Structure formats: C-alpha cells, structure tokens
Amino acid sequence: MTGVLNCMRTNDDKREQELLGLKADIENIQSMIPKGRVSRPFKVAVIGSGPGGFYTAHRILKQVPQSSIDMYEALPVPHGLVRFGVAPDHPEVKNVINTFDEVAENPNFRFIGNTSVGTFVTPGSKKADLEIADLAQHYDAILLAYGAHEDRILGVPNEKSLKGVMAARSFVGFYNGLPSEQDLAIDLSQTDTAVVIGQGNVALDVARILLTPLEELKKTDLTEKMIKILEDSTVKHVHIIGRRGPLEVAFTSKELREMLQLPGTTFHMDKNLLVSEMERAGKSLDRPRKRLMGLLEKGIKESKPNQPKSWSLQFLRSPLGFSGDGNGSSGTLKAVELGINRLEGEDHNRRAVPTGAKEELKCGLAFRSIGYKSVGIQGVPFNGRKGIVPNKDGKVVDENSNVVPGLYASGWLKHGPIGVIASTMADAYQTADTIISDWAQGEPMLNESLVEPSGGAPVLDILRSKGHKTVSYQDWKKIEQREFEMGTKLGKPREKFVTVEDMLKAID
C-alpha cells in the first residue's frame, strides 16, 4: 500500500512539475510578445482537420492563451486520415481522436465543417466554397493542413484503362467510407489472385483486408458496403511487389507481424535473397531494421504450407504494364508484366537496375500503392515535383525562397506523405512552435494592424447569405452518435455515413 501511495505522490509531483513548466513557458512567451499584440487575440485559420491540423492547433491553444482558432474542413466530419486512412482493424490508433475532442472543447476553438477552402489547381477541379484570399483579411495566420488527396501513378501501359486496376488510396478510402471514393467499381468475385504494387504499410493494409476472415472484420468499423463485397470475395492469394530488396521495404514490424499471424494463410518469400542481403549489410543494419528482418526470417521458418490462402513478398520486380481480356488494353485485368531488377549502389542508397528479363504474373486485381501526393490550391506556392507546399520549418516560402508572411504548412502537405501519426504530431508541434515564435517576436503576419482581425464571423455570414450549410463540432458529435447507434445494432463500434447527404441529414 505504501508503494502505491508513493507512486501516487510521484505522479502528482510529476504532474505539478509539468504544470509549473507549462506556466513558465506561457509566461515566457507572453513576455516576448510585442505590447500591441499582447492586447488582442491571435486569430488563426486552419485548413484541414486531420492530425496535422489538430496537433498544431492543440499546441498553439496551449502555449498562447489569447489565441483563437477556426478550423475549416471540406467534409461535414473531421479527423481526416484518422477516419478515412487508418485500417478498421487498428482501433487503438484512432484513440488520438480523444485528444482532438479535447482541443474542440476549448472555447477558443471553432470547427467549420462542410466548407472547402482553396480550389485545387488541377484542371477541372470543383470551385471551393472559399479561397485563401477570402480568409486572409480576417486572420493573423493561416495554416495549410489539408493533406494528400491524390496518389502517385506508375506511368505504365493500361494502368487506367483496365477494370481491376486501381489505386490503393482509393480502395482504402472506399472501405473506410470516404464519400469521394464510394463510386469506385470493386468486384472481388472474379479472381483468386490480387497484386499490390508497393511495399509500405498501406500495401499491407490492403492485403490484410483481402485475406482476414470476414467474421473478424465484421467486428470493426469497416463499412457494411465493403462487408457485402467481401462476402462474395474469391480472392485467396495476394502478391506484394517491390522494385528493390527486403532491406528496402517501407512497412513496419507491427503491420508485418499482423500479416504473419493471419489464420489459414501461407507466407512465401525468397529466403536466399533475404540471407544474402542481410550478410551483405552486416553490422550496418540499425536495430529496427534488424528486428524487421528477424520477423521475416521467423515468418519464413514458421509458415505452414498448403493453407487455403497465401500471400507473398516479391522483390526486384518493377511493373512494366497491365494486360486485359480484350485486345490487351481494354476489358478486365488478366496479368501484370514485371521487369526483373538487380540492386546496385552502397548501403542506404541501393538502386533497382533493370536486367532486361521479364515475367508475367496472372491476376485479376492490381492495387497501385507507391505513395500519396498533395495537390496545390490557387493562390498558394506549390512544388509540383515534390508534391509539397515549399516551406522552412513550416513557414511557407515562394519560388524565390522568400517567406510568405502569415502562411504556414503542416502534415503531409509540409513534408510529403511519410510517417505515422506519432511523427505527424512531432512535425505539427514544430510548425506550431514556428507560428508561436513568429507571433511572439513580432514577425510579419497577414494583418499588421493593432486592430483585432475579425476571424470567421464575417466569413460565416457570407456563407449563410449564399445558403451554404456549415457544420459545427457539436453537429459532428450528433453525426457520430448516430453512427454509434447504427453500429450497436450491427454489433460493431460504429457504422459510418458514406455520403455527405446522409451526414447532413443526421443533424437536421
């Protein structure tokens, strides 16, 4: 009992020290802020409600008590990648939503959902409800955190013309209920073999959804629409293709371990390639990579042969094109042509070099999983080659590397579509610290007047005058409650609304 009390005292002391440290940080920031700025609120607009946006808002609200944040989201529902990207069988990852809810409870925070900001520069893009210029005059700073909306393409023949070839990003969006992907044509009943091009966590998510027993998936928040498709699925074998070797895979140990534990599923991989690559690398392997290679070795050794289902990791292969059952370039996918590579270069910089040899792999489904990419919006600098908003520690710069006052970037839009939610949090805090520092040190912002910017009030008035319906965070909680209720009836955590229309009806 004494040990428990001592532990409690230790925890209380630690919490007290944390609070004292936070108070000191705030006082230090307050002492740095120019007098004109101390006397009025710091108005910030956040574009996007995923982890990058929420974590940045969380930091600013905590460190600058007089800050006021309006978060704009194109959809009626928040949380971005957490809702529409995290796999349904990874509910623990979605616990970050609790932190986001705490942010939303702050009286200085306002969620403005169902309101798009910034028309994409892609030809044919739908005009946004608001442009950046519409907001600039009402805020001190604007944070761009709208994520990555497109996927990278392979650029090979018939990639877009054959049924059965699709982006893994679209498939993930479909089974997670993303409204813009609900028209995706998915038929899992015409083949027993699927191919995934790419060897990252998303590739393993796709494979796992295809091979996991349906009874297990029915317990998750996978949409009923996807469950019905899986009920007719005949897919038994999934090949995950990479252009380089096992040391260059991008997936993590957690996702690999889950794949190796799939019931009734055999794992295939070139053991000799793994051994030779590990011997070549020797002591240069870091601990996480050693652990990952050890899991692969164990998976090969313990895999049970001749199971009803199977999955494989295939290396040194690059897709050269897809062929269909029509004239080759039309109809339904029947095979992918692969070029065989060899590896050249030093450790940590190994390159896949074509050998000239080729092979054909029969399949009826192919998922392109080689990365997401962001898209620029009108009026904001954008690096199309890198797929990011150019920036220095989150501070947006133009094509000449000149700082754009009051404009910032966070999340995948800032550094590209890499990392997990934890790394996005650290990155968002860095951007928040940049914003806080600029405000405290009197750096130029969007509005230099000592008069307080109006914030979102006049913007909302304009939207209402147009008959546009916005969604508050309280409205979102009503939508969420309806989803919980529908899920309870189905024996699952929630059943998501998959159309904007249904989301809005839930709050009428």
XYZ file of C-alpha atoms in Angstrom:
508
model
C 0.000 0.000 0.000
C 2.904 2.336 0.852
C 4.393 1.672 -2.579
C 1.120 2.628 -4.237
C 0.901 5.846 -2.213
C 4.496 6.708 -3.051
C 3.742 6.078 -6.704
C 0.697 8.346 -6.481
C 2.771 11.066 -4.822
C 5.428 10.686 -7.505
C 2.816 11.022 -10.241
C 1.273 14.048 -8.506
C 4.699 15.657 -8.162
C 5.448 14.968 -11.795
C 2.115 16.455 -12.876
C 2.727 19.516 -10.691
C 6.151 19.996 -12.272
C 4.624 19.704 -15.744
C 2.022 22.356 -14.892
C 4.679 24.652 -13.463
C 6.773 24.147 -16.592
C 3.793 24.934 -18.836
C 3.020 28.060 -16.806
C 6.632 29.177 -17.136
C 6.561 28.559 -20.897
C 3.397 30.628 -21.273
C 4.768 33.448 -19.137
C 7.980 33.415 -21.162
C 6.043 33.620 -24.444
C 3.825 36.390 -23.074
C 6.872 38.429 -22.050
C 8.244 38.183 -25.596
C 5.104 39.297 -27.425
C 5.144 42.946 -28.545
C 2.767 45.102 -26.499
C 0.425 45.722 -29.424
C -0.067 42.013 -29.922
C -0.474 41.183 -26.239
C -3.536 43.412 -26.121
C -5.555 41.421 -28.667
C -6.331 37.810 -29.604
C -4.183 35.902 -32.069
C -6.547 34.773 -34.857
C -5.563 31.624 -36.797
C -7.383 29.731 -39.558
C -6.552 26.045 -40.033
C -7.378 24.422 -43.381
C -7.918 20.705 -42.829
C -8.961 18.710 -39.756
C -6.576 15.763 -39.814
C -3.736 15.092 -37.347
C -1.515 17.809 -38.823
C -4.175 20.461 -38.257
C -5.413 19.304 -34.860
C -1.992 18.799 -33.303
C -0.822 22.228 -34.471
C -3.991 23.791 -33.056
C -3.505 21.870 -29.810
C -0.029 23.324 -29.332
C -0.975 26.905 -30.194
C -4.018 26.943 -27.898
C -1.953 25.575 -25.021
C 1.003 27.933 -25.451
C -0.816 31.135 -26.459
C -3.893 31.560 -24.218
C -5.208 34.542 -26.218
C -5.162 32.556 -29.464
C -8.405 31.855 -31.322
C -8.588 29.125 -33.945
C -11.124 28.407 -36.696
C -10.660 25.020 -38.367
C -12.146 24.645 -41.853
C -12.941 21.188 -43.237
C -14.375 20.363 -46.666
C -16.387 17.413 -45.316
C -19.061 17.560 -42.602
C -16.912 15.197 -40.495
C -13.442 15.851 -39.041
C -10.227 13.886 -38.389
C -9.049 13.293 -41.958
C -6.617 10.396 -42.226
C -7.574 9.038 -38.800
C -11.136 8.435 -40.009
C -10.503 7.648 -43.670
C -6.972 6.196 -43.723
C -6.374 4.163 -40.572
C -7.283 0.500 -41.066
C -10.599 -0.600 -39.461
C -8.798 -3.333 -37.500
C -6.484 -0.765 -35.869
C -8.921 0.911 -33.433
C -6.144 1.710 -30.960
C -4.568 4.093 -33.486
C -7.827 6.048 -33.599
C -7.638 6.840 -29.883
C -5.946 10.122 -30.855
C -9.487 11.334 -31.563
C -9.854 11.772 -27.795
C -7.107 14.414 -27.909
C -8.810 16.106 -30.852
C -12.080 16.191 -28.903
C -10.260 17.936 -26.041
C -8.981 20.545 -28.484
C -12.501 21.095 -29.804
C -13.809 21.667 -26.268
C -11.586 24.731 -25.912
C -13.854 27.824 -26.053
C -11.306 29.483 -28.351
C -11.655 26.736 -30.964
C -14.316 26.587 -33.676
C -14.861 23.830 -36.252
C -16.369 24.929 -39.576
C -17.209 21.754 -41.454
C -18.736 21.146 -44.880
C -16.728 24.140 -46.109
C -13.912 23.770 -48.627
C -11.137 26.364 -48.786
C -8.910 26.712 -51.839
C -9.743 25.486 -55.357
C -7.270 22.834 -56.473
C -5.043 23.823 -59.399
C -5.773 20.505 -61.128
C -7.737 21.220 -64.354
C -11.455 20.568 -63.932
C -11.395 20.877 -60.137
C -14.640 21.925 -58.478
C -14.584 25.518 -57.221
C -14.119 25.714 -53.474
C -16.606 27.396 -51.150
C -13.897 29.871 -50.142
C -10.476 30.888 -51.409
C -7.409 31.709 -49.320
C -7.879 35.364 -50.289
C -11.340 35.287 -48.688
C -9.788 34.398 -45.339
C -6.535 36.379 -45.379
C -8.047 39.690 -44.322
C -9.773 38.116 -41.313
C -6.852 36.278 -39.658
C -3.310 36.827 -38.445
C -2.163 33.454 -39.799
C -3.425 30.613 -41.981
C -2.222 27.052 -41.507
C -2.463 24.731 -44.531
C -3.009 21.143 -43.360
C -5.297 19.612 -45.967
C -3.161 16.534 -46.589
C -2.635 14.453 -49.729
C -5.642 13.880 -51.992
C -4.115 12.021 -54.942
C -1.862 9.024 -55.494
C 1.314 8.627 -57.486
C 0.962 6.727 -60.735
C 3.216 4.092 -62.268
C 3.069 5.530 -65.771
C 2.836 2.130 -67.482
C 0.510 0.904 -70.264
C -3.143 0.208 -69.414
C -2.820 1.448 -65.875
C -6.021 3.458 -66.160
C -7.952 1.625 -68.878
C -8.466 -1.841 -67.363
C -11.099 -2.871 -64.848
C -9.453 -4.279 -61.767
C -6.510 -1.855 -61.693
C -6.930 0.822 -59.049
C -5.149 2.986 -56.511
C -4.711 1.528 -53.050
C -5.564 5.020 -51.769
C -8.982 4.790 -53.457
C -9.601 1.286 -52.121
C -8.691 2.363 -48.566
C -10.957 5.400 -48.904
C -13.781 3.185 -50.167
C -13.725 0.675 -47.325
C -13.273 3.466 -44.752
C -16.321 5.372 -46.021
C -14.707 8.355 -47.771
C -17.579 9.930 -49.749
C -15.480 10.806 -52.818
C -14.498 7.134 -53.308
C -17.915 5.493 -52.984
C -18.364 5.186 -56.755
C -15.237 3.034 -57.052
C -16.021 -0.131 -59.013
C -14.833 -3.047 -56.875
C -15.536 -6.685 -57.727
C -13.677 -9.304 -55.691
C -15.677 -12.218 -57.070
C -13.959 -12.723 -60.432
C -10.439 -13.774 -59.447
C -8.491 -15.634 -56.785
C -5.309 -13.557 -57.141
C -4.536 -9.914 -56.374
C -1.318 -7.961 -56.769
C -0.260 -4.939 -54.726
C 2.465 -2.755 -56.229
C 4.472 -1.237 -53.386
C 5.703 -2.475 -50.019
C 4.618 0.090 -47.447
C 2.078 -0.083 -44.625
C -0.813 0.804 -46.946
C 0.087 -2.150 -49.183
C -0.071 -4.466 -46.175
C -3.365 -2.895 -45.063
C -4.887 -3.723 -48.458
C -3.595 -7.293 -48.377
C -4.782 -7.819 -44.807
C -8.320 -6.611 -45.580
C -8.467 -9.023 -48.523
C -7.247 -12.030 -46.503
C -8.590 -11.516 -42.966
C -11.525 -13.770 -42.028
C -14.737 -11.849 -42.607
C -16.103 -12.608 -39.150
C -13.198 -10.651 -37.679
C -13.738 -7.666 -39.961
C -17.431 -7.542 -39.103
C -16.432 -6.542 -35.563
C -14.663 -3.398 -36.831
C -15.974 -0.135 -38.296
C -15.425 -1.407 -41.842
C -18.455 -0.189 -43.792
C -21.326 -2.564 -44.442
C -20.943 -1.717 -48.113
C -17.446 -3.234 -48.060
C -18.530 -6.190 -45.963
C -21.124 -7.145 -48.571
C -18.428 -7.056 -51.263
C -16.139 -9.228 -49.143
C -18.941 -11.752 -48.627
C -18.688 -12.553 -52.351
C -14.894 -12.404 -52.478
C -12.976 -15.260 -54.117
C -9.538 -13.704 -53.506
C -7.219 -16.248 -51.894
C -3.719 -15.120 -52.883
C -2.053 -11.704 -52.665
C 1.386 -10.851 -54.069
C 3.066 -7.708 -52.727
C 5.615 -6.447 -55.250
C 8.677 -4.261 -54.640
C 11.324 -2.988 -57.080
C 14.167 -3.315 -54.581
C 15.098 -5.855 -51.900
C 13.921 -6.870 -48.427
C 16.147 -4.323 -46.673
C 14.339 -1.510 -48.509
C 10.746 -2.356 -47.546
C 8.780 0.574 -46.116
C 6.334 -1.311 -43.878
C 6.834 -1.556 -40.124
C 7.161 -4.509 -37.768
C 3.628 -4.148 -36.387
C 1.990 -4.462 -39.804
C 4.270 -7.343 -40.817
C 3.541 -9.229 -37.611
C -0.195 -8.946 -38.261
C 0.239 -10.366 -41.762
C 2.291 -13.290 -40.475
C -0.427 -14.099 -37.936
C -3.264 -14.364 -40.463
C -5.050 -17.688 -39.866
C -5.063 -20.291 -42.621
C -2.578 -18.316 -44.692
C 0.808 -19.396 -46.062
C 3.626 -16.861 -46.381
C 6.039 -17.044 -49.341
C 9.341 -15.223 -49.786
C 12.800 -15.768 -51.289
C 14.787 -16.933 -48.255
C 18.093 -16.948 -50.105
C 17.692 -13.289 -51.112
C 16.951 -12.313 -47.513
C 20.012 -14.161 -46.196
C 22.365 -12.747 -48.826
C 21.140 -9.178 -48.325
C 21.499 -9.426 -44.544
C 25.022 -10.828 -44.899
C 25.944 -8.027 -47.289
C 24.602 -5.362 -44.926
C 26.327 -6.873 -41.905
C 26.617 -4.518 -38.939
C 25.311 -1.527 -40.881
C 21.698 -2.517 -40.082
C 20.073 -0.429 -37.369
C 18.057 -2.068 -34.608
C 14.542 -1.523 -36.093
C 15.669 -2.926 -39.459
C 17.307 -5.934 -37.763
C 14.075 -6.591 -35.883
C 12.093 -6.377 -39.122
C 14.436 -8.789 -40.936
C 14.258 -11.128 -37.951
C 10.465 -11.190 -38.271
C 10.789 -12.093 -41.957
C 13.190 -14.929 -41.104
C 10.789 -16.200 -38.456
C 7.842 -15.873 -40.848
C 9.574 -17.983 -43.490
C 10.550 -20.632 -40.936
C 7.170 -20.903 -39.224
C 4.836 -20.516 -42.190
C 2.575 -23.514 -42.673
C 2.470 -24.790 -46.274
C -0.617 -25.571 -48.334
C -3.038 -23.326 -46.429
C -6.290 -22.187 -48.124
C -4.912 -18.661 -48.547
C -1.460 -17.239 -49.184
C 0.491 -14.028 -49.504
C 3.959 -13.322 -50.778
C 6.606 -10.630 -50.796
C 8.219 -10.458 -54.212
C 11.345 -8.378 -54.656
C 13.425 -6.992 -57.521
C 10.320 -6.560 -59.679
C 9.002 -3.448 -61.458
C 5.641 -3.325 -63.263
C 6.039 -2.721 -66.999
C 2.347 -2.785 -67.900
C -1.013 -4.485 -67.487
C -2.914 -6.657 -69.969
C -6.624 -7.415 -70.169
C -9.013 -9.912 -71.697
C -9.963 -7.600 -74.563
C -7.331 -6.520 -77.041
C -4.843 -6.227 -74.187
C -5.564 -2.594 -73.416
C -9.269 -2.906 -72.605
C -11.648 -5.115 -70.664
C -10.738 -6.718 -67.345
C -7.244 -7.190 -65.939
C -5.709 -10.602 -66.556
C -1.992 -10.138 -65.881
C 0.787 -7.731 -64.943
C 4.121 -7.775 -66.785
C 7.099 -7.412 -64.455
C 10.655 -6.416 -65.242
C 13.314 -8.165 -63.152
C 15.872 -5.936 -61.442
C 19.209 -6.200 -59.710
C 20.456 -3.937 -56.934
C 23.411 -1.590 -57.284
C 24.924 1.085 -55.062
C 26.097 1.442 -51.500
C 24.153 0.716 -48.317
C 21.182 3.068 -47.713
C 21.308 4.094 -51.367
C 20.574 0.886 -53.239
C 19.128 1.360 -56.720
C 16.963 -1.024 -58.734
C 18.520 -1.526 -62.172
C 16.641 -3.432 -64.924
C 18.263 -6.665 -66.068
C 16.180 -6.860 -69.251
C 14.496 -10.061 -68.131
C 10.707 -10.121 -67.806
C 7.947 -12.301 -66.399
C 4.152 -12.324 -66.380
C 2.069 -12.683 -63.253
C -1.565 -13.718 -63.703
C -4.029 -11.748 -61.578
C -7.475 -10.222 -61.685
C -6.869 -7.298 -59.330
C -3.981 -4.864 -59.006
C -3.602 -2.102 -56.426
C -1.122 0.708 -57.017
C 0.438 1.595 -53.642
C 3.518 3.684 -54.365
C 2.607 6.767 -52.366
C 0.147 9.616 -51.980
C 0.693 13.172 -53.174
C -0.686 16.570 -52.314
C -2.221 18.977 -54.804
C -1.724 22.734 -54.897
C -4.517 25.236 -54.376
C -4.937 28.583 -56.057
C -3.045 31.480 -54.530
C -0.538 29.355 -52.587
C 3.053 28.427 -53.601
C 3.389 24.755 -54.513
C 6.221 22.458 -55.581
C 4.599 20.092 -58.069
C 7.672 17.885 -58.385
C 7.926 17.224 -54.646
C 4.170 17.458 -54.082
C 4.506 19.842 -51.123
C 3.990 23.473 -50.198
C 7.580 24.822 -50.067
C 8.450 25.814 -46.517
C 11.125 26.371 -43.892
C 10.155 24.655 -40.636
C 6.517 25.092 -41.635
C 6.841 28.704 -42.764
C 5.648 28.906 -46.402
C 8.115 30.354 -48.922
C 7.649 31.363 -52.571
C 9.577 30.176 -55.648
C 12.439 32.525 -54.692
C 12.567 31.163 -51.125
C 11.086 34.378 -49.741
C 8.872 33.928 -46.692
C 5.137 34.444 -47.267
C 4.058 36.292 -44.085
C 1.370 34.574 -42.046
C 1.157 31.421 -44.168
C 2.205 28.048 -42.736
C 2.036 24.327 -43.582
C 1.776 21.158 -41.504
C 1.460 17.396 -42.014
C 1.896 15.678 -45.364
C 1.456 18.975 -47.182
C 4.600 20.180 -45.421
C 6.993 17.253 -45.845
C 5.302 14.699 -48.088
C 3.213 11.591 -47.333
C 5.586 9.794 -44.980
C 5.497 8.758 -41.352
C 2.835 7.615 -38.930
C 0.519 9.679 -36.734
C 3.136 9.993 -33.972
C 5.645 11.535 -36.373
C 2.920 13.814 -37.741
C 2.346 15.044 -34.180
C 6.029 15.911 -33.710
C 6.083 17.646 -37.084
C 2.909 19.599 -36.272
C 4.400 20.762 -32.979
C 7.410 22.066 -34.892
C 5.156 24.124 -37.143
C 3.194 25.341 -34.108
C 6.423 26.445 -32.440
C 7.370 28.345 -35.607
C 3.997 30.126 -35.612
C 4.216 30.919 -31.894
C 7.770 32.210 -32.266
C 6.821 34.452 -35.203
C 3.894 35.884 -33.247
C 5.975 36.398 -30.121
C 8.893 38.024 -31.913
C 6.795 40.432 -33.942
C 7.418 38.806 -37.320
C 5.134 39.998 -40.147
C 1.747 38.300 -40.259
C -1.266 38.569 -42.543
C -2.552 41.577 -40.612
C -0.162 44.059 -39.040
C -2.826 46.375 -37.672
C -3.176 46.618 -33.903
C -6.890 46.246 -34.513
C -8.058 42.697 -33.872
C -8.868 40.764 -37.084
C -12.481 39.685 -37.239
C -11.833 35.955 -37.555
C -14.501 33.692 -39.008
C -17.671 35.635 -38.064
C -17.973 37.663 -41.304
C -16.907 34.621 -43.323
C -19.752 32.610 -41.813
C -22.154 35.465 -42.550
C -21.138 35.382 -46.210
C -21.605 31.610 -46.386
C -25.049 31.824 -44.768
C -26.093 34.553 -47.194
C -25.327 32.102 -50.005
C -27.448 29.414 -48.338
C -24.372 27.355 -47.522
C -24.761 24.953 -44.587
C -21.787 24.771 -42.226
C -21.250 22.057 -39.636
C -20.074 22.765 -36.076
C -18.212 20.313 -33.851
C -21.407 19.877 -31.848
C -23.129 18.924 -35.103
C -20.351 16.416 -35.772
C -20.903 14.808 -32.373
C -24.558 14.319 -33.358
C -23.424 12.589 -36.554
C -21.019 10.469 -34.555
C -23.717 9.493 -32.060
C -25.934 8.301 -34.917
C -23.026 6.246 -36.254
C -22.511 4.683 -32.822
C -26.207 3.806 -32.637
C -26.201 2.189 -36.085
C -23.035 0.310 -35.172
C -24.538 -1.047 -31.964
C -27.383 -2.594 -33.942
C -24.823 -4.335 -36.159
C -22.534 -5.461 -33.339
C -19.688 -3.125 -34.261
C -18.177 0.143 -32.900
C -19.884 2.361 -35.473
C -21.397 2.302 -38.946
C -20.160 5.312 -40.875
C -22.251 7.503 -43.097
C -20.624 7.291 -46.528
C -22.282 10.224 -48.298
C -22.257 13.933 -47.476
C -26.032 13.985 -47.919
C -26.560 11.365 -45.213
C -24.117 13.109 -42.886
C -26.048 16.350 -43.181
C -29.405 14.601 -42.744
C -28.170 13.217 -39.439
C -28.085 16.725 -37.934
C -31.354 18.057 -39.404
